[in-house]
Short mmCIF file of C-alpha atoms in Angstrom, two decimals:
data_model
loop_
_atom_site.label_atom_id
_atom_site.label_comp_id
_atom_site.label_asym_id
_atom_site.label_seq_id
_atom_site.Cartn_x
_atom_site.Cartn_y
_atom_site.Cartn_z
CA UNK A 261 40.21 111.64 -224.94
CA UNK A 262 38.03 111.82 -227.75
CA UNK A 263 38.37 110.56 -231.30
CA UNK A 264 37.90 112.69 -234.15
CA UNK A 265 35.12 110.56 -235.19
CA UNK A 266 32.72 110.65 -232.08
CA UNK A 267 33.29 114.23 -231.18
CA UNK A 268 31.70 114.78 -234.95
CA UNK A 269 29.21 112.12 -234.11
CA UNK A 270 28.55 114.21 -230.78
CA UNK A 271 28.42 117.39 -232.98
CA UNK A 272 26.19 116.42 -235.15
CA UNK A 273 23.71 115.24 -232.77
CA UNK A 274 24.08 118.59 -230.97
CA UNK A 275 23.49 120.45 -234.04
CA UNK A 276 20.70 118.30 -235.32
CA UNK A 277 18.50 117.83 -232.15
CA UNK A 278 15.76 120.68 -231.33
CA UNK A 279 16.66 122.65 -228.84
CA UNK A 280 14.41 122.38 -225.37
CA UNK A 281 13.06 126.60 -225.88
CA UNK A 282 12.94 125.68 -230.26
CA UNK A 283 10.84 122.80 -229.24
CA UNK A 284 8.48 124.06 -226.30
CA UNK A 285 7.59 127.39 -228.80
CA UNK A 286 6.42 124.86 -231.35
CA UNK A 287 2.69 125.28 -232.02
CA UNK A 288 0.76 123.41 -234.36
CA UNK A 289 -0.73 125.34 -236.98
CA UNK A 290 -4.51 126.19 -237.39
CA UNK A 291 -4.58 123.58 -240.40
CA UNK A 292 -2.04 120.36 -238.43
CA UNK A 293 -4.92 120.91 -235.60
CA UNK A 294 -7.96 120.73 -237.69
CA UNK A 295 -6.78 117.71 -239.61
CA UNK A 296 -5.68 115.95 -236.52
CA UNK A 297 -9.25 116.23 -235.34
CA UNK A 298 -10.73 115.52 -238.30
CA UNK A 299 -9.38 112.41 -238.51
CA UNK A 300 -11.76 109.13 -238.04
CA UNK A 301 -11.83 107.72 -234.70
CA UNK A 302 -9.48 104.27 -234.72
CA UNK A 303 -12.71 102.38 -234.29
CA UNK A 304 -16.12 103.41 -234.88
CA UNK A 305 -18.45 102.44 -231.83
CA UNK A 306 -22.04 101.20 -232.87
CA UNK A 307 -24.60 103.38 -230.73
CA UNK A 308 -24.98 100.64 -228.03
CA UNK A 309 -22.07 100.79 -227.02
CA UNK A 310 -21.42 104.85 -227.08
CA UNK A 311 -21.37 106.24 -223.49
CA UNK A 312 -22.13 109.74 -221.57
CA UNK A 313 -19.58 112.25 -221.72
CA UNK A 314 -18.73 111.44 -218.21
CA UNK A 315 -17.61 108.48 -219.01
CA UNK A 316 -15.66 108.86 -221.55
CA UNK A 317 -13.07 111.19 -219.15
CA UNK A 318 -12.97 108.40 -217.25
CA UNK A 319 -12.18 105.54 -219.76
CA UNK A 320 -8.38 105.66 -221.24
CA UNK A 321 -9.52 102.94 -224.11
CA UNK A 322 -11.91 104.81 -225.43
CA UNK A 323 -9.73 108.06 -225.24
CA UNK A 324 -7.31 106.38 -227.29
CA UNK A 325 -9.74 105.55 -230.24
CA UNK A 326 -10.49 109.99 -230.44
CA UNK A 327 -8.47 111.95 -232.87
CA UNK A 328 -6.51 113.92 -230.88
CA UNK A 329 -3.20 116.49 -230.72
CA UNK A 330 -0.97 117.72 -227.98
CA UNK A 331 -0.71 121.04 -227.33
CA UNK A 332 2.81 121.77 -225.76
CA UNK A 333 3.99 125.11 -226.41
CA UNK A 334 1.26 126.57 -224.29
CA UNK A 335 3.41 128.34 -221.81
CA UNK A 336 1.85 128.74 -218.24
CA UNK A 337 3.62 130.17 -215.23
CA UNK A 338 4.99 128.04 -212.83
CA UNK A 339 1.89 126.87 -210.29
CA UNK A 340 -0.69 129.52 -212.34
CA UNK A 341 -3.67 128.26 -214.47
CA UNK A 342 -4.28 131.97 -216.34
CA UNK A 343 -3.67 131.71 -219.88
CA UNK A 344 -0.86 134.45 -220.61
CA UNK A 345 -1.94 137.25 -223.58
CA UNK A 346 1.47 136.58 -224.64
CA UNK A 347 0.24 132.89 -225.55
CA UNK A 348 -2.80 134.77 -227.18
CA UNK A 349 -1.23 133.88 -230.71
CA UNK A 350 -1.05 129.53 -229.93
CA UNK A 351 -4.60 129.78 -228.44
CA UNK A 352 -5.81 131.41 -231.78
CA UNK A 353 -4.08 128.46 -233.98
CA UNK A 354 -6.49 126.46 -232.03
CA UNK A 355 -9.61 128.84 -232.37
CA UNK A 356 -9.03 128.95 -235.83
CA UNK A 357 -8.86 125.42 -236.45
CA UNK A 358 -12.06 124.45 -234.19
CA UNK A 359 -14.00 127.35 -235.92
CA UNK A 360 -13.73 125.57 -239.21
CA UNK A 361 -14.52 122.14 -237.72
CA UNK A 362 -17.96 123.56 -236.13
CA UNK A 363 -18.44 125.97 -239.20
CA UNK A 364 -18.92 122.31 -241.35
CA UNK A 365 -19.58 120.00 -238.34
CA UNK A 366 -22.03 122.13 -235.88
CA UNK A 367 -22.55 119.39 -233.63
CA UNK A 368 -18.43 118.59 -232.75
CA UNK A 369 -17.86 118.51 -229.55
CA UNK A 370 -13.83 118.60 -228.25
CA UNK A 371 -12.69 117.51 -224.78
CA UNK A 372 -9.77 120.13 -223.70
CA UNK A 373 -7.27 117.80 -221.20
CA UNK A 374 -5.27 119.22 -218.56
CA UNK A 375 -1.83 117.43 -218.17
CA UNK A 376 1.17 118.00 -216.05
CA UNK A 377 4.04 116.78 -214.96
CA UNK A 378 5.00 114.59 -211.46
CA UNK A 379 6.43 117.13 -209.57
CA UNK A 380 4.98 118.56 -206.50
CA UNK A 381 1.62 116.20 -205.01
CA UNK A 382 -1.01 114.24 -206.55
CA UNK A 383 -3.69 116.28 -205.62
CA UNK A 384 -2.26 119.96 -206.59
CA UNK A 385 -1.04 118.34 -209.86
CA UNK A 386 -4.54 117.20 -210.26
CA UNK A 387 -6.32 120.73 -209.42
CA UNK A 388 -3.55 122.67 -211.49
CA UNK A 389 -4.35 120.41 -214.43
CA UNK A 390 -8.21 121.01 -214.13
CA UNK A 391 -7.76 124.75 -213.56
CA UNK A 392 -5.16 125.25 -216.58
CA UNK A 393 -8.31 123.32 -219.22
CA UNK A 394 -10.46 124.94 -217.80
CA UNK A 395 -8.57 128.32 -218.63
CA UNK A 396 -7.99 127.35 -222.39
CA UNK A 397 -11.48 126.89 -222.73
CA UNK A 398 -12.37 130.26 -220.68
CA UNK A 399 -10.19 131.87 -223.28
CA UNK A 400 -11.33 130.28 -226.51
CA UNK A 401 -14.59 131.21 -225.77
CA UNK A 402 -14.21 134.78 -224.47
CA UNK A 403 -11.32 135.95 -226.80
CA UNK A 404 -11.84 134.38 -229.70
CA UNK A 405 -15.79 133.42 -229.82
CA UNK A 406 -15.69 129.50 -229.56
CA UNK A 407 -19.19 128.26 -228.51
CA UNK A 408 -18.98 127.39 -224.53
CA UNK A 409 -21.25 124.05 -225.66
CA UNK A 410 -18.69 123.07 -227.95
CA UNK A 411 -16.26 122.48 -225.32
CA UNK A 412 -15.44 120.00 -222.16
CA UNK A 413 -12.77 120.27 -220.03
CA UNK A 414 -11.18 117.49 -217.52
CA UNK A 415 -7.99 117.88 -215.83
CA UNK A 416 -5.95 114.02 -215.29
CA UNK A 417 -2.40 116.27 -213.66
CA UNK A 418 0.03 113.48 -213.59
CA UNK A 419 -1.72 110.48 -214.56
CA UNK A 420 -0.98 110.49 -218.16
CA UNK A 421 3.01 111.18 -218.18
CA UNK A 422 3.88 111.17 -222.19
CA UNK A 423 7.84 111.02 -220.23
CA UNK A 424 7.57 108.47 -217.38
CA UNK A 425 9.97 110.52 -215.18
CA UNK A 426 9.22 112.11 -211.52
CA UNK A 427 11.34 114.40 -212.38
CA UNK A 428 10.17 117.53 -214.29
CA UNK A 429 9.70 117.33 -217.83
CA UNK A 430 8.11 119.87 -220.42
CA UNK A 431 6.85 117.57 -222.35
CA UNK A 432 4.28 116.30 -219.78
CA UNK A 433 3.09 119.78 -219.18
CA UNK A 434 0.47 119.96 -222.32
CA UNK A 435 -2.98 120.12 -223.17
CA UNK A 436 -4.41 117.83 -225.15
CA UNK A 437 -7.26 118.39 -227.83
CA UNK A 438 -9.40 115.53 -228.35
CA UNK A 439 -12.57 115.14 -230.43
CA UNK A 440 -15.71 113.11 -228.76
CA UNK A 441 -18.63 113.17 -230.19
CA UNK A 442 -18.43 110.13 -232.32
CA UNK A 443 -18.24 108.40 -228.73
CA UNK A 444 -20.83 110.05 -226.80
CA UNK A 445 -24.79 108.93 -226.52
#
């Protein structure tokens, strides 16, 4: 039987933690997004060193060094890459905040990732992942008027788990935003 002291401890904790639905409908604003990206790469490459965009997808390390944000409250259909209208109000927090950035930066370039959790194979993980970026983008630029060159997509499904878990797990499901051009020849 419980004491009177843990079942307030385990009360409190209820009470205190997010729910799973609170937490998924969280969407950075317009202004968390553009500062995020804004934000100085963790090391500065000197121009030897900076690579094709290509490569960049493909290296993790230098990934790391962008300013970035996770998108998770992006809410796709189970198995469907089509943006929903009824996600319409995220995408335009992100329109908003990568209009300003190429309204005083023309030359910004962001790298939409496609992430998603272990369940279900490798391969349609992988596909699902490059589909759903490649949606966002399809939508920023159609709906709201982002420039198409602004924008790369690369899908990495269930390579990148934020939750190492084969089980499912929103939090895996997400786009990520991450700025590039600082890195890129």
């Amino acid at each position: 039987m419980l004491n009177r002291r843990t079942l307030a401890a385990a009360l409190i904790a209820v009470l205190a933690a997010p729910s799973l639905a609170a937490a998924q409908a969280t969407t950075p604003s317009a202004s968390q997004i553009e500062r995020q990206l804004q934000a100085a790469p963790t090391t500065k490459l000197k121009p030897n060193q900076r690579v094709t965009v290509r490569e960049f997808k493909r290296r993790p390390d230098l990934r790391r060094m962008a300013p970035s944000i996770d998108i998770q409250s992006i809410n796709f259909a189970f198995g469907s890459a089509e943006v929903p209208y009824s996600q319409y109000g995220k995408v335009e927090n992100i329109a908003n905040a990568l209009d300003r950035i190429l309204r005083r930066d023309p030359d910004a370039r962001v790298l939409i990732e496609g992430h998603t959790d272990a369940v279900g194979s490798f391969g349609s993980n992988q596909a699902l992942s490059e589909r759903r970026a490649a949606s966002l983008k399809q939508t920023l630029v159609r709906e709201f008027g982002i420039p198409r060159y602004a924008l790369e997509t690369v899908g990495y499904g269930e390579e990148f788990l934020l939750v190492p878990t084969q089980n499912e797990n929103w939090r895996n499901r997400r786009v990520t935003l991450r700025r590039y051009d600082a890195f890129i020849r």
